[in-house]
PDB file of N, CA and C in Angstrom:
ATOM      1  N   UNK A   1     166.883  28.378 136.547  1.00 53.00           N
ATOM      2  CA  UNK A   1     166.780  27.075 137.205  1.00 53.00           C
ATOM      3  C   UNK A   1     165.482  27.001 137.993  1.00 53.00           C
ATOM      4  N   UNK A   2     164.762  25.926 137.829  1.00 81.00           N
ATOM      5  CA  UNK A   2     163.517  25.705 138.543  1.00 81.00           C
ATOM      6  C   UNK A   2     163.816  25.328 139.999  1.00 81.00           C
ATOM      7  N   UNK A   3     162.956  25.783 140.882  1.00 85.00           N
ATOM      8  CA  UNK A   3     163.110  25.425 142.294  1.00 85.00           C
ATOM      9  C   UNK A   3     162.946  23.911 142.426  1.00 85.00           C
ATOM     10  N   UNK A   4     163.750  23.256 143.264  1.00 81.00           N
ATOM     11  CA  UNK A   4     163.696  21.794 143.400  1.00 81.00           C
ATOM     12  C   UNK A   4     162.319  21.242 143.771  1.00 81.00           C
ATOM     13  N   UNK A   5     161.493  22.026 144.433  1.00 86.00           N
ATOM     14  CA  UNK A   5     160.166  21.525 144.783  1.00 86.00           C
ATOM     15  C   UNK A   5     159.329  21.249 143.541  1.00 86.00           C
ATOM     16  N   UNK A   6     159.650  21.903 142.445  1.00 88.00           N
ATOM     17  CA  UNK A   6     158.936  21.661 141.196  1.00 88.00           C
ATOM     18  C   UNK A   6     159.223  20.283 140.621  1.00 88.00           C
ATOM     19  N   UNK A   7     160.254  19.631 141.120  1.00 89.00           N
ATOM     20  CA  UNK A   7     160.623  18.302 140.636  1.00 89.00           C
ATOM     21  C   UNK A   7     160.003  17.181 141.476  1.00 89.00           C
ATOM     22  N   UNK A   8     159.354  17.527 142.585  1.00 90.00           N
ATOM     23  CA  UNK A   8     158.737  16.508 143.424  1.00 90.00           C
ATOM     24  C   UNK A   8     157.517  15.936 142.718  1.00 90.00           C
ATOM     25  N   UNK A   9     157.369  14.628 142.778  1.00 92.00           N
ATOM     26  CA  UNK A   9     156.274  13.918 142.137  1.00 92.00           C
ATOM     27  C   UNK A   9     155.199  13.669 143.185  1.00 92.00           C
ATOM     28  N   UNK A  10     154.009  14.231 142.988  1.00 93.00           N
ATOM     29  CA  UNK A  10     152.947  14.106 143.984  1.00 93.00           C
ATOM     30  C   UNK A  10     152.582  12.654 144.281  1.00 93.00           C
ATOM     31  N   UNK A  11     152.646  11.798 143.286  1.00 95.00           N
ATOM     32  CA  UNK A  11     152.321  10.390 143.500  1.00 95.00           C
ATOM     33  C   UNK A  11     153.355   9.733 144.403  1.00 95.00           C
ATOM     34  N   UNK A  12     154.617  10.020 144.174  1.00 96.00           N
ATOM     35  CA  UNK A  12     155.710   9.411 144.924  1.00 96.00           C
ATOM     36  C   UNK A  12     155.911  10.101 146.267  1.00 96.00           C
ATOM     37  N   UNK A  13     155.738  11.399 146.316  1.00 92.00           N
ATOM     38  CA  UNK A  13     156.124  12.188 147.486  1.00 92.00           C
ATOM     39  C   UNK A  13     155.254  11.925 148.716  1.00 92.00           C
ATOM     40  N   UNK A  14     154.041  11.485 148.540  1.00 96.00           N
ATOM     41  CA  UNK A  14     153.178  11.207 149.679  1.00 96.00           C
ATOM     42  C   UNK A  14     153.920  10.240 150.607  1.00 96.00           C
ATOM     43  N   UNK A  15     153.915  10.514 151.879  1.00 95.00           N
ATOM     44  CA  UNK A  15     154.762   9.815 152.855  1.00 95.00           C
ATOM     45  C   UNK A  15     154.668   8.292 152.789  1.00 95.00           C
ATOM     46  N   UNK A  16     153.471   7.748 152.767  1.00 97.00           N
ATOM     47  CA  UNK A  16     153.332   6.301 152.776  1.00 97.00           C
ATOM     48  C   UNK A  16     153.744   5.688 151.437  1.00 97.00           C
ATOM     49  N   UNK A  17     153.426   6.365 150.344  1.00 98.00           N
ATOM     50  CA  UNK A  17     153.823   5.839 149.035  1.00 98.00           C
ATOM     51  C   UNK A  17     155.338   5.890 148.871  1.00 98.00           C
ATOM     52  N   UNK A  18     155.970   6.928 149.400  1.00 98.00           N
ATOM     53  CA  UNK A  18     157.429   7.005 149.385  1.00 98.00           C
ATOM     54  C   UNK A  18     158.011   5.849 150.203  1.00 98.00           C
ATOM     55  N   UNK A  19     157.383   5.544 151.317  1.00 98.00           N
ATOM     56  CA  UNK A  19     157.812   4.412 152.141  1.00 98.00           C
ATOM     57  C   UNK A  19     157.658   3.087 151.414  1.00 98.00           C
ATOM     58  N   UNK A  20     156.545   2.902 150.732  1.00 98.00           N
ATOM     59  CA  UNK A  20     156.316   1.668 149.973  1.00 98.00           C
ATOM     60  C   UNK A  20     157.401   1.502 148.915  1.00 98.00           C
ATOM     61  N   UNK A  21     157.646   2.546 148.140  1.00 98.00           N
ATOM     62  CA  UNK A  21     158.647   2.469 147.077  1.00 98.00           C
ATOM     63  C   UNK A  21     160.047   2.237 147.637  1.00 98.00           C
ATOM     64  N   UNK A  22     160.361   2.908 148.720  1.00 98.00           N
ATOM     65  CA  UNK A  22     161.684   2.758 149.322  1.00 98.00           C
ATOM     66  C   UNK A  22     161.896   1.331 149.817  1.00 98.00           C
ATOM     67  N   UNK A  23     160.938   0.805 150.546  1.00 98.00           N
ATOM     68  CA  UNK A  23     161.059  -0.567 151.052  1.00 98.00           C
ATOM     69  C   UNK A  23     161.090  -1.557 149.891  1.00 98.00           C
ATOM     70  N   UNK A  24     160.229  -1.365 148.904  1.00 98.00           N
ATOM     71  CA  UNK A  24     160.190  -2.282 147.757  1.00 98.00           C
ATOM     72  C   UNK A  24     161.488  -2.260 146.964  1.00 98.00           C
ATOM     73  N   UNK A  25     162.170  -1.116 146.967  1.00 98.00           N
ATOM     74  CA  UNK A  25     163.428  -1.015 146.218  1.00 98.00           C
ATOM     75  C   UNK A  25     164.575  -1.752 146.911  1.00 98.00           C
ATOM     76  N   UNK A  26     164.388  -2.104 148.167  1.00 97.00           N
ATOM     77  CA  UNK A  26     165.434  -2.758 148.945  1.00 97.00           C
ATOM     78  C   UNK A  26     165.417  -4.280 148.825  1.00 97.00           C
ATOM     79  N   UNK A  27     164.427  -4.824 148.126  1.00 95.00           N
ATOM     80  CA  UNK A  27     164.302  -6.278 147.983  1.00 95.00           C
ATOM     81  C   UNK A  27     163.733  -6.592 146.608  1.00 95.00           C
ATOM     82  N   UNK A  28     163.780  -7.850 146.214  1.00 95.00           N
ATOM     83  CA  UNK A  28     163.206  -8.218 144.920  1.00 95.00           C
ATOM     84  C   UNK A  28     161.684  -8.107 144.956  1.00 95.00           C
ATOM     85  N   UNK A  29     161.102  -8.357 146.120  1.00 96.00           N
ATOM     86  CA  UNK A  29     159.668  -8.162 146.343  1.00 96.00           C
ATOM     87  C   UNK A  29     159.426  -8.084 147.836  1.00 96.00           C
ATOM     88  N   UNK A  30     158.311  -7.480 148.207  1.00 97.00           N
ATOM     89  CA  UNK A  30     158.005  -7.309 149.629  1.00 97.00           C
ATOM     90  C   UNK A  30     156.565  -7.762 149.875  1.00 97.00           C
ATOM     91  N   UNK A  31     156.364  -8.442 150.983  1.00 97.00           N
ATOM     92  CA  UNK A  31     155.059  -9.001 151.295  1.00 97.00           C
ATOM     93  C   UNK A  31     154.135  -7.927 151.870  1.00 97.00           C
ATOM     94  N   UNK A  32     152.873  -7.990 151.498  1.00 97.00           N
ATOM     95  CA  UNK A  32     151.853  -7.022 151.881  1.00 97.00           C
ATOM     96  C   UNK A  32     151.802  -6.817 153.397  1.00 97.00           C
ATOM     97  N   UNK A  33     151.760  -7.896 154.154  1.00 96.00           N
ATOM     98  CA  UNK A  33     151.647  -7.790 155.610  1.00 96.00           C
ATOM     99  C   UNK A  33     152.860  -7.098 156.205  1.00 96.00           C
ATOM    100  N   UNK A  34     154.042  -7.367 155.642  1.00 97.00           N
ATOM    101  CA  UNK A  34     155.242  -6.693 156.121  1.00 97.00           C
ATOM    102  C   UNK A  34     155.110  -5.180 155.950  1.00 97.00           C
ATOM    103  N   UNK A  35     154.613  -4.744 154.783  1.00 97.00           N
ATOM    104  CA  UNK A  35     154.429  -3.303 154.557  1.00 97.00           C
ATOM    105  C   UNK A  35     153.430  -2.712 155.546  1.00 97.00           C
ATOM    106  N   UNK A  36     152.351  -3.431 155.811  1.00 97.00           N
ATOM    107  CA  UNK A  36     151.364  -2.949 156.801  1.00 97.00           C
ATOM    108  C   UNK A  36     152.041  -2.670 158.137  1.00 97.00           C
ATOM    109  N   UNK A  37     152.854  -3.622 158.564  1.00 97.00           N
ATOM    110  CA  UNK A  37     153.510  -3.494 159.858  1.00 97.00           C
ATOM    111  C   UNK A  37     154.599  -2.427 159.835  1.00 97.00           C
ATOM    112  N   UNK A  38     155.424  -2.444 158.816  1.00 97.00           N
ATOM    113  CA  UNK A  38     156.553  -1.510 158.753  1.00 97.00           C
ATOM    114  C   UNK A  38     156.089  -0.061 158.654  1.00 97.00           C
ATOM    115  N   UNK A  39     154.993   0.175 157.935  1.00 97.00           N
ATOM    116  CA  UNK A  39     154.504   1.538 157.723  1.00 97.00           C
ATOM    117  C   UNK A  39     153.349   1.902 158.651  1.00 97.00           C
ATOM    118  N   UNK A  40     152.954   0.935 159.500  1.00 97.00           N
ATOM    119  CA  UNK A  40     151.857   1.135 160.451  1.00 97.00           C
ATOM    120  C   UNK A  40     150.588   1.604 159.740  1.00 97.00           C
ATOM    121  N   UNK A  41     150.215   0.843 158.717  1.00 97.00           N
ATOM    122  CA  UNK A  41     149.016   1.140 157.937  1.00 97.00           C
ATOM    123  C   UNK A  41     147.998   0.024 158.107  1.00 97.00           C
ATOM    124  N   UNK A  42     146.725   0.377 157.989  1.00 97.00           N
ATOM    125  CA  UNK A  42     145.698  -0.663 157.939  1.00 97.00           C
ATOM    126  C   UNK A  42     145.758  -1.310 156.564  1.00 97.00           C
ATOM    127  N   UNK A  43     145.173  -2.474 156.445  1.00 97.00           N
ATOM    128  CA  UNK A  43     145.154  -3.173 155.160  1.00 97.00           C
ATOM    129  C   UNK A  43     144.446  -2.327 154.097  1.00 97.00           C
ATOM    130  N   UNK A  44     143.338  -1.721 154.487  1.00 97.00           N
ATOM    131  CA  UNK A  44     142.581  -0.897 153.541  1.00 97.00           C
ATOM    132  C   UNK A  44     143.370   0.315 153.079  1.00 97.00           C
ATOM    133  N   UNK A  45     144.064   0.962 154.009  1.00 98.00           N
ATOM    134  CA  UNK A  45     144.859   2.136 153.667  1.00 98.00           C
ATOM    135  C   UNK A  45     146.011   1.747 152.747  1.00 98.00           C
ATOM    136  N   UNK A  46     146.682   0.650 153.065  1.00 98.00           N
ATOM    137  CA  UNK A  46     147.775   0.191 152.210  1.00 98.00           C
ATOM    138  C   UNK A  46     147.251  -0.173 150.828  1.00 98.00           C
ATOM    139  N   UNK A  47     146.112  -0.848 150.771  1.00 97.00           N
ATOM    140  CA  UNK A  47     145.517  -1.190 149.477  1.00 97.00           C
ATOM    141  C   UNK A  47     145.287   0.044 148.622  1.00 97.00           C
ATOM    142  N   UNK A  48     144.814   1.112 149.223  1.00 98.00           N
ATOM    143  CA  UNK A  48     144.550   2.342 148.466  1.00 98.00           C
ATOM    144  C   UNK A  48     145.846   2.935 147.926  1.00 98.00           C
ATOM    145  N   UNK A  49     146.887   2.998 148.740  1.00 98.00           N
ATOM    146  CA  UNK A  49     148.168   3.530 148.276  1.00 98.00           C
ATOM    147  C   UNK A  49     148.755   2.650 147.174  1.00 98.00           C
ATOM    148  N   UNK A  50     148.637   1.332 147.316  1.00 98.00           N
ATOM    149  CA  UNK A  50     149.143   0.425 146.293  1.00 98.00           C
ATOM    150  C   UNK A  50     148.385   0.592 144.983  1.00 98.00           C
ATOM    151  N   UNK A  51     147.079   0.842 145.077  1.00 98.00           N
ATOM    152  CA  UNK A  51     146.285   1.053 143.862  1.00 98.00           C
ATOM    153  C   UNK A  51     146.775   2.288 143.104  1.00 98.00           C
ATOM    154  N   UNK A  52     147.082   3.353 143.836  1.00 98.00           N
ATOM    155  CA  UNK A  52     147.603   4.573 143.206  1.00 98.00           C
ATOM    156  C   UNK A  52     148.941   4.293 142.522  1.00 98.00           C
ATOM    157  N   UNK A  53     149.833   3.597 143.236  1.00 98.00           N
ATOM    158  CA  UNK A  53     151.151   3.296 142.676  1.00 98.00           C
ATOM    159  C   UNK A  53     151.057   2.338 141.488  1.00 98.00           C
ATOM    160  N   UNK A  54     150.182   1.350 141.576  1.00 98.00           N
ATOM    161  CA  UNK A  54     150.011   0.398 140.477  1.00 98.00           C
ATOM    162  C   UNK A  54     149.416   1.084 139.250  1.00 98.00           C
ATOM    163  N   UNK A  55     148.434   1.945 139.473  1.00 98.00           N
ATOM    164  CA  UNK A  55     147.820   2.684 138.362  1.00 98.00           C
ATOM    165  C   UNK A  55     148.848   3.556 137.651  1.00 98.00           C
ATOM    166  N   UNK A  56     149.805   4.089 138.406  1.00 98.00           N
ATOM    167  CA  UNK A  56     150.860   4.925 137.832  1.00 98.00           C
ATOM    168  C   UNK A  56     151.979   4.075 137.207  1.00 98.00           C
ATOM    169  N   UNK A  57     151.891   2.755 137.354  1.00 98.00           N
ATOM    170  CA  UNK A  57     152.901   1.870 136.789  1.00 98.00           C
ATOM    171  C   UNK A  57     154.182   1.791 137.594  1.00 98.00           C
ATOM    172  N   UNK A  58     154.122   2.186 138.865  1.00 98.00           N
ATOM    173  CA  UNK A  58     155.320   2.219 139.695  1.00 98.00           C
ATOM    174  C   UNK A  58     155.554   0.923 140.469  1.00 98.00           C
ATOM    175  N   UNK A  59     154.507   0.144 140.668  1.00 98.00           N
ATOM    176  CA  UNK A  59     154.627  -1.166 141.311  1.00 98.00           C
ATOM    177  C   UNK A  59     153.698  -2.150 140.600  1.00 98.00           C
ATOM    178  N   UNK A  60     153.997  -3.421 140.787  1.00 98.00           N
ATOM    179  CA  UNK A  60     153.075  -4.475 140.379  1.00 98.00           C
ATOM    180  C   UNK A  60     152.779  -5.323 141.600  1.00 98.00           C
ATOM    181  N   UNK A  61     151.632  -5.965 141.579  1.00 98.00           N
ATOM    182  CA  UNK A  61     151.212  -6.830 142.672  1.00 98.00           C
ATOM    183  C   UNK A  61     151.214  -8.260 142.169  1.00 98.00           C
ATOM    184  N   UNK A  62     151.860  -9.131 142.920  1.00 97.00           N
ATOM    185  CA  UNK A  62     151.903 -10.544 142.585  1.00 97.00           C
ATOM    186  C   UNK A  62     151.131 -11.304 143.645  1.00 97.00           C
ATOM    187  N   UNK A  63     150.126 -12.038 143.219  1.00 95.00           N
ATOM    188  CA  UNK A  63     149.333 -12.830 144.153  1.00 95.00           C
ATOM    189  C   UNK A  63     149.757 -14.290 144.038  1.00 95.00           C
ATOM    190  N   UNK A  64     149.799 -14.952 145.164  1.00 94.00           N
ATOM    191  CA  UNK A  64     150.195 -16.352 145.174  1.00 94.00           C
ATOM    192  C   UNK A  64     149.962 -16.952 146.543  1.00 94.00           C
ATOM    193  N   UNK A  65     150.661 -18.017 146.808  1.00 93.00           N
ATOM    194  CA  UNK A  65     150.498 -18.727 148.068  1.00 93.00           C
ATOM    195  C   UNK A  65     151.842 -19.004 148.700  1.00 93.00           C
ATOM    196  N   UNK A  66     151.853 -18.967 150.008  1.00 87.00           N
ATOM    197  CA  UNK A  66     152.989 -19.418 150.798  1.00 87.00           C
ATOM    198  C   UNK A  66     152.454 -20.630 151.542  1.00 87.00           C
ATOM    199  N   UNK A  67     152.689 -21.807 150.989  1.00 91.00           N
ATOM    200  CA  UNK A  67     152.016 -23.008 151.492  1.00 91.00           C
ATOM    201  C   UNK A  67     150.568 -22.924 151.071  1.00 91.00           C
ATOM    202  N   UNK A  68     149.674 -22.926 152.051  1.00 92.00           N
ATOM    203  CA  UNK A  68     148.248 -22.810 151.745  1.00 92.00           C
ATOM    204  C   UNK A  68     147.704 -21.409 152.003  1.00 92.00           C
ATOM    205  N   UNK A  69     148.567 -20.513 152.470  1.00 93.00           N
ATOM    206  CA  UNK A  69     148.118 -19.154 152.806  1.00 93.00           C
ATOM    207  C   UNK A  69     148.242 -18.234 151.601  1.00 93.00           C
ATOM    208  N   UNK A  70     147.171 -17.529 151.251  1.00 93.00           N
ATOM    209  CA  UNK A  70     147.261 -16.575 150.152  1.00 93.00           C
ATOM    210  C   UNK A  70     148.141 -15.393 150.552  1.00 93.00           C
ATOM    211  N   UNK A  71     148.942 -14.938 149.619  1.00 95.00           N
ATOM    212  CA  UNK A  71     149.870 -13.829 149.875  1.00 95.00           C
ATOM    213  C   UNK A  71     149.840 -12.863 148.695  1.00 95.00           C
ATOM    214  N   UNK A  72     150.171 -11.617 148.995  1.00 97.00           N
ATOM    215  CA  UNK A  72     150.361 -10.615 147.959  1.00 97.00           C
ATOM    216  C   UNK A  72     151.740 -10.014 148.158  1.00 97.00           C
ATOM    217  N   UNK A  73     152.511  -9.985 147.069  1.00 98.00           N
ATOM    218  CA  UNK A  73     153.834  -9.387 147.095  1.00 98.00           C
ATOM    219  C   UNK A  73     153.835  -8.154 146.211  1.00 98.00           C
ATOM    220  N   UNK A  74     154.588  -7.160 146.605  1.00 98.00           N
ATOM    221  CA  UNK A  74     154.703  -5.911 145.871  1.00 98.00           C
ATOM    222  C   UNK A  74     156.097  -5.868 145.258  1.00 98.00           C
ATOM    223  N   UNK A  75     156.138  -5.533 143.970  1.00 98.00           N
ATOM    224  CA  UNK A  75     157.394  -5.441 143.237  1.00 98.00           C
ATOM    225  C   UNK A  75     157.474  -4.048 142.622  1.00 98.00           C
ATOM    226  N   UNK A  76     158.571  -3.360 142.867  1.00 98.00           N
ATOM    227  CA  UNK A  76     158.769  -2.045 142.255  1.00 98.00           C
ATOM    228  C   UNK A  76     159.170  -2.263 140.791  1.00 98.00           C
ATOM    229  N   UNK A  77     158.597  -1.484 139.910  1.00 98.00           N
ATOM    230  CA  UNK A  77     158.904  -1.592 138.483  1.00 98.00           C
ATOM    231  C   UNK A  77     160.096  -0.711 138.130  1.00 98.00           C
ATOM    232  N   UNK A  78     160.585  -0.860 136.920  1.00 98.00           N
ATOM    233  CA  UNK A  78     161.680   0.003 136.465  1.00 98.00           C
ATOM    234  C   UNK A  78     161.251   1.474 136.505  1.00 98.00           C
ATOM    235  N   UNK A  79     160.052   1.830 135.991  1.00 98.00           N
ATOM    236  CA  UNK A  79     159.618   3.225 136.140  1.00 98.00           C
ATOM    237  C   UNK A  79     159.486   3.650 137.607  1.00 98.00           C
ATOM    238  N   UNK A  80     159.149   2.702 138.481  1.00 98.00           N
ATOM    239  CA  UNK A  80     159.073   2.996 139.912  1.00 98.00           C
ATOM    240  C   UNK A  80     160.441   3.334 140.482  1.00 98.00           C
ATOM    241  N   UNK A  81     161.450   2.572 140.073  1.00 98.00           N
ATOM    242  CA  UNK A  81     162.823   2.851 140.519  1.00 98.00           C
ATOM    243  C   UNK A  81     163.294   4.209 139.998  1.00 98.00           C
ATOM    244  N   UNK A  82     162.942   4.508 138.748  1.00 98.00           N
ATOM    245  CA  UNK A  82     163.319   5.795 138.159  1.00 98.00           C
ATOM    246  C   UNK A  82     162.639   6.944 138.895  1.00 98.00           C
ATOM    247  N   UNK A  83     161.349   6.787 139.191  1.00 97.00           N
ATOM    248  CA  UNK A  83     160.600   7.830 139.904  1.00 97.00           C
ATOM    249  C   UNK A  83     161.145   8.019 141.316  1.00 97.00           C
ATOM    250  N   UNK A  84     161.489   6.924 141.987  1.00 98.00           N
ATOM    251  CA  UNK A  84     162.054   7.012 143.332  1.00 98.00           C
ATOM    252  C   UNK A  84     163.398   7.720 143.297  1.00 98.00           C
ATOM    253  N   UNK A  85     164.241   7.376 142.342  1.00 97.00           N
ATOM    254  CA  UNK A  85     165.558   8.023 142.223  1.00 97.00           C
ATOM    255  C   UNK A  85     165.402   9.518 141.954  1.00 97.00           C
ATOM    256  N   UNK A  86     164.445   9.890 141.117  1.00 95.00           N
ATOM    257  CA  UNK A  86     164.207  11.305 140.820  1.00 95.00           C
ATOM    258  C   UNK A  86     163.715  12.043 142.065  1.00 95.00           C
ATOM    259  N   UNK A  87     162.874  11.386 142.843  1.00 96.00           N
ATOM    260  CA  UNK A  87     162.357  11.990 144.078  1.00 96.00           C
ATOM    261  C   UNK A  87     163.487  12.212 145.077  1.00 96.00           C
ATOM    262  N   UNK A  88     164.332  11.213 145.229  1.00 96.00           N
ATOM    263  CA  UNK A  88     165.463  11.330 146.147  1.00 96.00           C
ATOM    264  C   UNK A  88     166.408  12.425 145.681  1.00 96.00           C
ATOM    265  N   UNK A  89     166.636  12.506 144.383  1.00 95.00           N
ATOM    266  CA  UNK A  89     167.490  13.563 143.836  1.00 95.00           C
ATOM    267  C   UNK A  89     166.908  14.942 144.147  1.00 95.00           C
ATOM    268  N   UNK A  90     165.612  15.108 143.952  1.00 93.00           N
ATOM    269  CA  UNK A  90     164.970  16.398 144.239  1.00 93.00           C
ATOM    270  C   UNK A  90     165.081  16.731 145.725  1.00 93.00           C
ATOM    271  N   UNK A  91     164.905  15.734 146.588  1.00 94.00           N
ATOM    272  CA  UNK A  91     165.030  15.970 148.030  1.00 94.00           C
ATOM    273  C   UNK A  91     166.462  16.349 148.401  1.00 94.00           C
ATOM    274  N   UNK A  92     167.433  15.688 147.765  1.00 94.00           N
ATOM    275  CA  UNK A  92     168.833  16.036 148.020  1.00 94.00           C
ATOM    276  C   UNK A  92     169.124  17.470 147.570  1.00 94.00           C
ATOM    277  N   UNK A  93     168.556  17.889 146.446  1.00 92.00           N
ATOM    278  CA  UNK A  93     168.740  19.269 145.984  1.00 92.00           C
ATOM    279  C   UNK A  93     168.156  20.251 146.991  1.00 92.00           C
ATOM    280  N   UNK A  94     166.994  19.925 147.539  1.00 91.00           N
ATOM    281  CA  UNK A  94     166.385  20.790 148.555  1.00 91.00           C
ATOM    282  C   UNK A  94     167.266  20.895 149.793  1.00 91.00           C
ATOM    283  N   UNK A  95     167.812  19.770 150.205  1.00 92.00           N
ATOM    284  CA  UNK A  95     168.689  19.769 151.383  1.00 92.00           C
ATOM    285  C   UNK A  95     169.915  20.631 151.126  1.00 92.00           C
ATOM    286  N   UNK A  96     170.549  20.441 149.971  1.00 90.00           N
ATOM    287  CA  UNK A  96     171.738  21.246 149.647  1.00 90.00           C
ATOM    288  C   UNK A  96     171.384  22.737 149.604  1.00 90.00           C
ATOM    289  N   UNK A  97     170.250  23.055 149.024  1.00 86.00           N
ATOM    290  CA  UNK A  97     169.807  24.455 148.925  1.00 86.00           C
ATOM    291  C   UNK A  97     169.565  25.036 150.311  1.00 86.00           C
ATOM    292  N   UNK A  98     168.935  24.239 151.169  1.00 85.00           N
ATOM    293  CA  UNK A  98     168.617  24.702 152.514  1.00 85.00           C
ATOM    294  C   UNK A  98     169.880  24.917 153.345  1.00 85.00           C
ATOM    295  N   UNK A  99     170.853  24.043 153.162  1.00 87.00           N
ATOM    296  CA  UNK A  99     172.101  24.149 153.911  1.00 87.00           C
ATOM    297  C   UNK A  99     173.059  25.162 153.302  1.00 87.00           C
ATOM    298  N   UNK A 100     172.769  25.603 152.100  1.00 77.00           N
ATOM    299  CA  UNK A 100     173.637  26.570 151.451  1.00 77.00           C
ATOM    300  C   UNK A 100     174.854  25.951 150.812  1.00 77.00           C
ATOM    301  N   UNK A 101     174.796  24.637 150.520  1.00 67.00           N
ATOM    302  CA  UNK A 101     175.929  23.935 149.879  1.00 67.00           C
ATOM    303  C   UNK A 101     176.098  24.390 148.426  1.00 67.00           C
TER     304      UNK A 101
END
């Protein structure tokens, strides 16, 4: 049996990207500014993390307007949900291993 750490996905496991995926999985879509505030990230930093996730096919970005204000919404993709579930499973295995369950 492989150690559970071998199942962690470097793209997903990074703290802020894990936060983005987790928050995005809780809604049909999440607004860019909300993620900045919730994760305490600058716009530039969030943009970089979103670019990594989008390049990996884990999220998509939807641009549009709320009235006259331009907005960007983040949507987790099916592969993103699968990757998040696998990451959570690996973390749960680590917890069980650490606790001796």
